[in-house]
């Protein structure tokens, strides 16, 4: 009994059950022995009545139709013909098969729809993110070229060119130290002028160390160099790509 | 440069599927900004160019297609790549899958619309109150009009959302639409009986195709 119950839940209605019984016969829907199917159908309905009377209502109508067909089949053929002519002229057998064929068509169509529905879940439309118009267009920023940079550092170095006398002293300025210095200064202000960085420089070595520190920070993409006008002053600003609060990990990189 | 190239570029950058009408408006706007030979393209030409593009993408075996869903065109990936795209963008926000009864009812409405609730129930052989409510709530089905029958019962049809849910261009795009949409809903042909001494032709000779392709108003076969 329990097995039957599970099966009932699969059937959407009497036509569904009927279709299942016809399929079980493994014959063409037009050649199925409706009398035999009728018996099986009624057996199912008998079981269903024990479980769910409400559902059985529609099934009972079908059961009575099947019984009607069965009763006609029991009549001798000549009697049947007379009977048919006398009545509405509609063979309930044909009527039922026609309904069954139509129902099957839509049951199949529903399966195809289901297939499409599932396939559709794997279809991703291309919906690019909106290109939001910039509300405040930034001033035209020209990215400084390497030559602009060399020109700028030469400008600074020129200050020290006149010194002829040479001293030998311990290396006071390291690139790592200058990186830390630049980072610290940029933490305070968003932008630094290139010239200002060298304003306090007291030697070529310090200028060179500072310059190398800038190049290294640019290479690490922590720093952007910007020139607002062609041949204008170069400014340093924090790169948008880099999280500046990340700590002084860069000093170590420099030693290589 | 051809019209189809411009349309491809537009759809590639579009935020939503675009109809031929919307594409035409964009061509007009671009023409006003900077006069060009494509400003006065007809909707007909646009659709033809889109079809050509779509065929080119298909012939090229690309992993995406230019598809038309409910009259609007967009680029969409092929379903077999869903697994990887899902890893990238996550599961698509999507309503629950439809139940079997809902799909059956929806299929009947989709192919036979507009039709009344009673007509649907006649095909399915069961009541459809709960299922119809679900389909209406999900806006896959809507009242399409009223039948010329006693009580003027409402008739139902599918919505634009239905086409979108299944990724269909139009109702003709339904599987086997030409066959299923043509089946007459009502009035059987001449009854056929099972006995040998029947007054009509034997049923076994009627194939499925014959039944399906028969005219709705087929006159009963003459009785001898």
PDB file of N, CA, C and O in Angstrom, chain B residues 85-134:
ATOM      1  N   UNK B  85      30.954  30.454 -15.190  1.00  0.00           N
ATOM      2  CA  UNK B  85      30.501  31.833 -14.986  1.00  0.00           C
ATOM      3  C   UNK B  85      29.912  31.963 -13.586  1.00  0.00           C
ATOM      4  O   UNK B  85      30.065  32.988 -12.926  1.00  0.00           O
ATOM      5  N   UNK B  86      29.264  30.874 -13.123  1.00  0.00           N
ATOM      6  CA  UNK B  86      28.707  30.891 -11.777  1.00  0.00           C
ATOM      7  C   UNK B  86      29.831  31.063 -10.749  1.00  0.00           C
ATOM      8  O   UNK B  86      29.691  31.760  -9.760  1.00  0.00           O
ATOM      9  N   UNK B  87      30.979  30.436 -11.023  1.00  0.00           N
ATOM     10  CA  UNK B  87      32.115  30.598 -10.113  1.00  0.00           C
ATOM     11  C   UNK B  87      32.561  32.058 -10.086  1.00  0.00           C
ATOM     12  O   UNK B  87      33.030  32.556  -9.071  1.00  0.00           O
ATOM     13  N   UNK B  88      32.392  32.716 -11.209  1.00  0.00           N
ATOM     14  CA  UNK B  88      32.822  34.118 -11.305  1.00  0.00           C
ATOM     15  C   UNK B  88      31.827  35.076 -10.672  1.00  0.00           C
ATOM     16  O   UNK B  88      32.195  35.887  -9.820  1.00  0.00           O
ATOM     17  N   UNK B  89      30.576  34.970 -11.076  1.00  0.00           N
ATOM     18  CA  UNK B  89      29.595  35.985 -10.640  1.00  0.00           C
ATOM     19  C   UNK B  89      28.586  35.454  -9.627  1.00  0.00           C
ATOM     20  O   UNK B  89      27.764  36.206  -9.135  1.00  0.00           O
ATOM     21  N   UNK B  90      28.637  34.152  -9.343  1.00  0.00           N
ATOM     22  CA  UNK B  90      27.691  33.597  -8.386  1.00  0.00           C
ATOM     23  C   UNK B  90      26.391  33.179  -9.047  1.00  0.00           C
ATOM     24  O   UNK B  90      26.162  33.433 -10.227  1.00  0.00           O
ATOM     25  N   UNK B  91      25.536  32.552  -8.270  1.00  0.00           N
ATOM     26  CA  UNK B  91      24.242  32.078  -8.769  1.00  0.00           C
ATOM     27  C   UNK B  91      23.391  33.253  -9.208  1.00  0.00           C
ATOM     28  O   UNK B  91      23.351  34.280  -8.545  1.00  0.00           O
ATOM     29  N   UNK B  92      22.745  33.082 -10.334  1.00  0.00           N
ATOM     30  CA  UNK B  92      21.854  34.146 -10.795  1.00  0.00           C
ATOM     31  C   UNK B  92      20.676  34.272  -9.835  1.00  0.00           C
ATOM     32  O   UNK B  92      20.145  33.268  -9.379  1.00  0.00           O
ATOM     33  N   UNK B  93      20.272  35.487  -9.522  1.00  0.00           N
ATOM     34  CA  UNK B  93      19.051  35.617  -8.721  1.00  0.00           C
ATOM     35  C   UNK B  93      17.889  35.127  -9.568  1.00  0.00           C
ATOM     36  O   UNK B  93      17.640  35.624 -10.652  1.00  0.00           O
ATOM     37  N   UNK B  94      17.243  34.101  -9.097  1.00  0.00           N
ATOM     38  CA  UNK B  94      16.242  33.469  -9.940  1.00  0.00           C
ATOM     39  C   UNK B  94      15.153  32.880  -9.085  1.00  0.00           C
ATOM     40  O   UNK B  94      15.424  32.245  -8.084  1.00  0.00           O
ATOM     41  N   UNK B  95      13.898  33.080  -9.467  1.00  0.00           N
ATOM     42  CA  UNK B  95      12.809  32.489  -8.694  1.00  0.00           C
ATOM     43  C   UNK B  95      12.876  30.976  -8.743  1.00  0.00           C
ATOM     44  O   UNK B  95      13.539  30.400  -9.601  1.00  0.00           O
ATOM     45  N   UNK B  96      12.175  30.348  -7.822  1.00  0.00           N
ATOM     46  CA  UNK B  96      12.171  28.889  -7.742  1.00  0.00           C
ATOM     47  C   UNK B  96      11.685  28.282  -9.051  1.00  0.00           C
ATOM     48  O   UNK B  96      10.944  28.907  -9.799  1.00  0.00           O
ATOM     49  N   UNK B  97      12.141  27.067  -9.298  1.00  0.00           N
ATOM     50  CA  UNK B  97      11.689  26.371 -10.495  1.00  0.00           C
ATOM     51  C   UNK B  97      10.204  26.056 -10.381  1.00  0.00           C
ATOM     52  O   UNK B  97       9.681  25.881  -9.281  1.00  0.00           O
ATOM     53  N   UNK B  98       9.571  25.959 -11.523  1.00  0.00           N
ATOM     54  CA  UNK B  98       8.133  25.695 -11.537  1.00  0.00           C
ATOM     55  C   UNK B  98       7.878  24.207 -11.297  1.00  0.00           C
ATOM     56  O   UNK B  98       8.638  23.358 -11.734  1.00  0.00           O
ATOM     57  N   UNK B  99       6.770  23.931 -10.612  1.00  0.00           N
ATOM     58  CA  UNK B  99       6.390  22.539 -10.364  1.00  0.00           C
ATOM     59  C   UNK B  99       5.839  21.922 -11.650  1.00  0.00           C
ATOM     60  O   UNK B  99       5.518  22.622 -12.603  1.00  0.00           O
ATOM     61  N   UNK B 100       5.724  20.602 -11.630  1.00  0.00           N
ATOM     62  CA  UNK B 100       5.177  19.901 -12.810  1.00  0.00           C
ATOM     63  C   UNK B 100       3.778  20.392 -13.163  1.00  0.00           C
ATOM     64  O   UNK B 100       3.516  20.695 -14.330  1.00  0.00           O
ATOM     65  N   UNK B 101       2.860  20.458 -12.191  1.00  0.00           N
ATOM     66  CA  UNK B 101       1.521  20.947 -12.551  1.00  0.00           C
ATOM     67  C   UNK B 101       1.560  22.364 -13.110  1.00  0.00           C
ATOM     68  O   UNK B 101       0.835  22.688 -14.050  1.00  0.00           O
ATOM     69  N   UNK B 102       2.429  23.195 -12.542  1.00  0.00           N
ATOM     70  CA  UNK B 102       2.527  24.572 -13.027  1.00  0.00           C
ATOM     71  C   UNK B 102       3.044  24.588 -14.453  1.00  0.00           C
ATOM     72  O   UNK B 102       2.549  25.336 -15.304  1.00  0.00           O
ATOM     73  N   UNK B 103       4.040  23.759 -14.745  1.00  0.00           N
ATOM     74  CA  UNK B 103       4.604  23.713 -16.095  1.00  0.00           C
ATOM     75  C   UNK B 103       3.573  23.197 -17.106  1.00  0.00           C
ATOM     76  O   UNK B 103       3.477  23.722 -18.213  1.00  0.00           O
ATOM     77  N   UNK B 104       2.809  22.205 -16.694  1.00  0.00           N
ATOM     78  CA  UNK B 104       1.776  21.666 -17.598  1.00  0.00           C
ATOM     79  C   UNK B 104       0.739  22.735 -17.925  1.00  0.00           C
ATOM     80  O   UNK B 104       0.376  22.941 -19.084  1.00  0.00           O
ATOM     81  N   UNK B 105       0.282  23.398 -16.873  1.00  0.00           N
ATOM     82  CA  UNK B 105      -0.720  24.442 -17.065  1.00  0.00           C
ATOM     83  C   UNK B 105      -0.157  25.576 -17.919  1.00  0.00           C
ATOM     84  O   UNK B 105      -0.812  26.078 -18.832  1.00  0.00           O
ATOM     85  N   UNK B 106       1.071  25.928 -17.621  1.00  0.00           N
ATOM     86  CA  UNK B 106       1.722  27.006 -18.362  1.00  0.00           C
ATOM     87  C   UNK B 106       1.883  26.631 -19.833  1.00  0.00           C
ATOM     88  O   UNK B 106       1.690  27.465 -20.723  1.00  0.00           O
ATOM     89  N   UNK B 107       2.225  25.380 -20.073  1.00  0.00           N
ATOM     90  CA  UNK B 107       2.384  24.921 -21.461  1.00  0.00           C
ATOM     91  C   UNK B 107       1.062  25.056 -22.217  1.00  0.00           C
ATOM     92  O   UNK B 107       1.032  25.535 -23.353  1.00  0.00           O
ATOM     93  N   UNK B 108      -0.008  24.658 -21.568  1.00  0.00           N
ATOM     94  CA  UNK B 108      -1.322  24.733 -22.221  1.00  0.00           C
ATOM     95  C   UNK B 108      -1.661  26.188 -22.547  1.00  0.00           C
ATOM     96  O   UNK B 108      -2.080  26.522 -23.658  1.00  0.00           O
ATOM     97  N   UNK B 109      -1.439  27.065 -21.575  1.00  0.00           N
ATOM     98  CA  UNK B 109      -1.746  28.486 -21.797  1.00  0.00           C
ATOM     99  C   UNK B 109      -0.843  29.051 -22.893  1.00  0.00           C
ATOM    100  O   UNK B 109      -1.293  29.765 -23.783  1.00  0.00           O
ATOM    101  N   UNK B 110       0.433  28.705 -22.829  1.00  0.00           N
ATOM    102  CA  UNK B 110       1.388  29.270 -23.777  1.00  0.00           C
ATOM    103  C   UNK B 110       1.020  28.914 -25.216  1.00  0.00           C
ATOM    104  O   UNK B 110       1.059  29.765 -26.096  1.00  0.00           O
ATOM    105  N   UNK B 111       0.653  27.660 -25.430  1.00  0.00           N
ATOM    106  CA  UNK B 111       0.385  27.229 -26.803  1.00  0.00           C
ATOM    107  C   UNK B 111      -1.016  27.589 -27.272  1.00  0.00           C
ATOM    108  O   UNK B 111      -1.252  27.724 -28.469  1.00  0.00           O
ATOM    109  N   UNK B 112      -1.968  27.674 -26.348  1.00  0.00           N
ATOM    110  CA  UNK B 112      -3.353  27.831 -26.767  1.00  0.00           C
ATOM    111  C   UNK B 112      -3.970  29.186 -26.426  1.00  0.00           C
ATOM    112  O   UNK B 112      -5.167  29.358 -26.548  1.00  0.00           O
ATOM    113  N   UNK B 113      -3.194  30.098 -25.938  1.00  0.00           N
ATOM    114  CA  UNK B 113      -3.774  31.358 -25.502  1.00  0.00           C
ATOM    115  C   UNK B 113      -4.436  32.104 -26.654  1.00  0.00           C
ATOM    116  O   UNK B 113      -3.990  31.966 -27.793  1.00  0.00           O
ATOM    117  N   UNK B 114      -5.463  32.903 -26.374  1.00  0.00           N
ATOM    118  CA  UNK B 114      -6.081  33.038 -25.056  1.00  0.00           C
ATOM    119  C   UNK B 114      -7.130  31.939 -24.838  1.00  0.00           C
ATOM    120  O   UNK B 114      -7.815  31.550 -25.772  1.00  0.00           O
ATOM    121  N   UNK B 115      -7.222  31.451 -23.620  1.00  0.00           N
ATOM    122  CA  UNK B 115      -8.248  30.450 -23.322  1.00  0.00           C
ATOM    123  C   UNK B 115      -8.709  30.592 -21.877  1.00  0.00           C
ATOM    124  O   UNK B 115      -8.025  31.226 -21.063  1.00  0.00           O
ATOM    125  N   UNK B 116      -9.868  30.034 -21.614  1.00  0.00           N
ATOM    126  CA  UNK B 116     -10.464  30.199 -20.281  1.00  0.00           C
ATOM    127  C   UNK B 116      -9.944  29.111 -19.345  1.00  0.00           C
ATOM    128  O   UNK B 116      -9.384  28.103 -19.772  1.00  0.00           O
ATOM    129  N   UNK B 117     -10.189  29.358 -18.086  1.00  0.00           N
ATOM    130  CA  UNK B 117      -9.806  28.415 -17.048  1.00  0.00           C
ATOM    131  C   UNK B 117     -10.452  27.040 -17.290  1.00  0.00           C
ATOM    132  O   UNK B 117      -9.817  26.005 -17.149  1.00  0.00           O
ATOM    133  N   UNK B 118     -11.723  27.076 -17.705  1.00  0.00           N
ATOM    134  CA  UNK B 118     -12.439  25.821 -17.942  1.00  0.00           C
ATOM    135  C   UNK B 118     -11.786  25.031 -19.076  1.00  0.00           C
ATOM    136  O   UNK B 118     -11.692  23.809 -19.025  1.00  0.00           O
ATOM    137  N   UNK B 119     -11.329  25.742 -20.093  1.00  0.00           N
ATOM    138  CA  UNK B 119     -10.688  25.070 -21.227  1.00  0.00           C
ATOM    139  C   UNK B 119      -9.370  24.422 -20.809  1.00  0.00           C
ATOM    140  O   UNK B 119      -9.022  23.340 -21.275  1.00  0.00           O
ATOM    141  N   UNK B 120      -8.655  25.124 -19.927  1.00  0.00           N
ATOM    142  CA  UNK B 120      -7.392  24.560 -19.432  1.00  0.00           C
ATOM    143  C   UNK B 120      -7.680  23.296 -18.617  1.00  0.00           C
ATOM    144  O   UNK B 120      -7.030  22.259 -18.785  1.00  0.00           O
ATOM    145  N   UNK B 121      -8.696  23.404 -17.759  1.00  0.00           N
ATOM    146  CA  UNK B 121      -9.034  22.267 -16.904  1.00  0.00           C
ATOM    147  C   UNK B 121      -9.494  21.077 -17.736  1.00  0.00           C
ATOM    148  O   UNK B 121      -9.240  19.931 -17.390  1.00  0.00           O
ATOM    149  N   UNK B 122     -10.126  21.381 -18.843  1.00  0.00           N
ATOM    150  CA  UNK B 122     -10.597  20.294 -19.697  1.00  0.00           C
ATOM    151  C   UNK B 122      -9.416  19.513 -20.276  1.00  0.00           C
ATOM    152  O   UNK B 122      -9.467  18.292 -20.387  1.00  0.00           O
ATOM    153  N   UNK B 123      -8.374  20.237 -20.638  1.00  0.00           N
ATOM    154  CA  UNK B 123      -7.207  19.554 -21.202  1.00  0.00           C
ATOM    155  C   UNK B 123      -6.448  18.788 -20.120  1.00  0.00           C
ATOM    156  O   UNK B 123      -6.060  17.645 -20.312  1.00  0.00           O
ATOM    157  N   UNK B 124      -6.301  19.412 -18.974  1.00  0.00           N
ATOM    158  CA  UNK B 124      -5.513  18.766 -17.925  1.00  0.00           C
ATOM    159  C   UNK B 124      -6.317  17.701 -17.180  1.00  0.00           C
ATOM    160  O   UNK B 124      -5.748  16.815 -16.570  1.00  0.00           O
ATOM    161  N   UNK B 125      -7.634  17.843 -17.180  1.00  0.00           N
ATOM    162  CA  UNK B 125      -8.464  16.864 -16.498  1.00  0.00           C
ATOM    163  C   UNK B 125      -8.498  17.041 -14.998  1.00  0.00           C
ATOM    164  O   UNK B 125      -8.998  16.182 -14.291  1.00  0.00           O
ATOM    165  N   UNK B 126      -7.935  18.125 -14.493  1.00  0.00           N
ATOM    166  CA  UNK B 126      -7.986  18.423 -13.055  1.00  0.00           C
ATOM    167  C   UNK B 126      -8.194  19.913 -12.852  1.00  0.00           C
ATOM    168  O   UNK B 126      -7.961  20.716 -13.761  1.00  0.00           O
ATOM    169  N   UNK B 127      -8.599  20.250 -11.657  1.00  0.00           N
ATOM    170  CA  UNK B 127      -8.752  21.653 -11.294  1.00  0.00           C
ATOM    171  C   UNK B 127      -7.396  22.337 -11.268  1.00  0.00           C
ATOM    172  O   UNK B 127      -6.374  21.706 -11.016  1.00  0.00           O
ATOM    173  N   UNK B 128      -7.394  23.650 -11.532  1.00  0.00           N
ATOM    174  CA  UNK B 128      -6.103  24.336 -11.630  1.00  0.00           C
ATOM    175  C   UNK B 128      -6.064  25.591 -10.762  1.00  0.00           C
ATOM    176  O   UNK B 128      -5.226  26.460 -10.981  1.00  0.00           O
ATOM    177  N   UNK B 129      -6.963  25.687  -9.789  1.00  0.00           N
ATOM    178  CA  UNK B 129      -7.045  26.928  -9.012  1.00  0.00           C
ATOM    179  C   UNK B 129      -5.717  27.320  -8.379  1.00  0.00           C
ATOM    180  O   UNK B 129      -5.244  28.446  -8.539  1.00  0.00           O
ATOM    181  N   UNK B 130      -5.118  26.383  -7.637  1.00  0.00           N
ATOM    182  CA  UNK B 130      -3.869  26.698  -6.939  1.00  0.00           C
ATOM    183  C   UNK B 130      -2.752  27.040  -7.902  1.00  0.00           C
ATOM    184  O   UNK B 130      -2.015  28.004  -7.714  1.00  0.00           O
ATOM    185  N   UNK B 131      -2.681  26.241  -8.970  1.00  0.00           N
ATOM    186  CA  UNK B 131      -1.613  26.437  -9.948  1.00  0.00           C
ATOM    187  C   UNK B 131      -1.754  27.787 -10.642  1.00  0.00           C
ATOM    188  O   UNK B 131      -0.781  28.511 -10.832  1.00  0.00           O
ATOM    189  N   UNK B 132      -2.995  28.143 -11.003  1.00  0.00           N
ATOM    190  CA  UNK B 132      -3.211  29.417 -11.676  1.00  0.00           C
ATOM    191  C   UNK B 132      -2.805  30.581 -10.779  1.00  0.00           C
ATOM    192  O   UNK B 132      -2.243  31.568 -11.246  1.00  0.00           O
ATOM    193  N   UNK B 133      -3.107  30.423  -9.498  1.00  0.00           N
ATOM    194  CA  UNK B 133      -2.741  31.498  -8.572  1.00  0.00           C
ATOM    195  C   UNK B 133      -1.225  31.698  -8.552  1.00  0.00           C
ATOM    196  O   UNK B 133      -0.729  32.814  -8.609  1.00  0.00           O
ATOM    197  N   UNK B 134      -0.509  30.574  -8.512  1.00  0.00           N
ATOM    198  CA  UNK B 134       0.955  30.657  -8.538  1.00  0.00           C
ATOM    199  C   UNK B 134       1.434  31.344  -9.809  1.00  0.00           C
ATOM    200  O   UNK B 134       2.273  32.241  -9.767  1.00  0.00           O
TER     201      UNK B 134
END
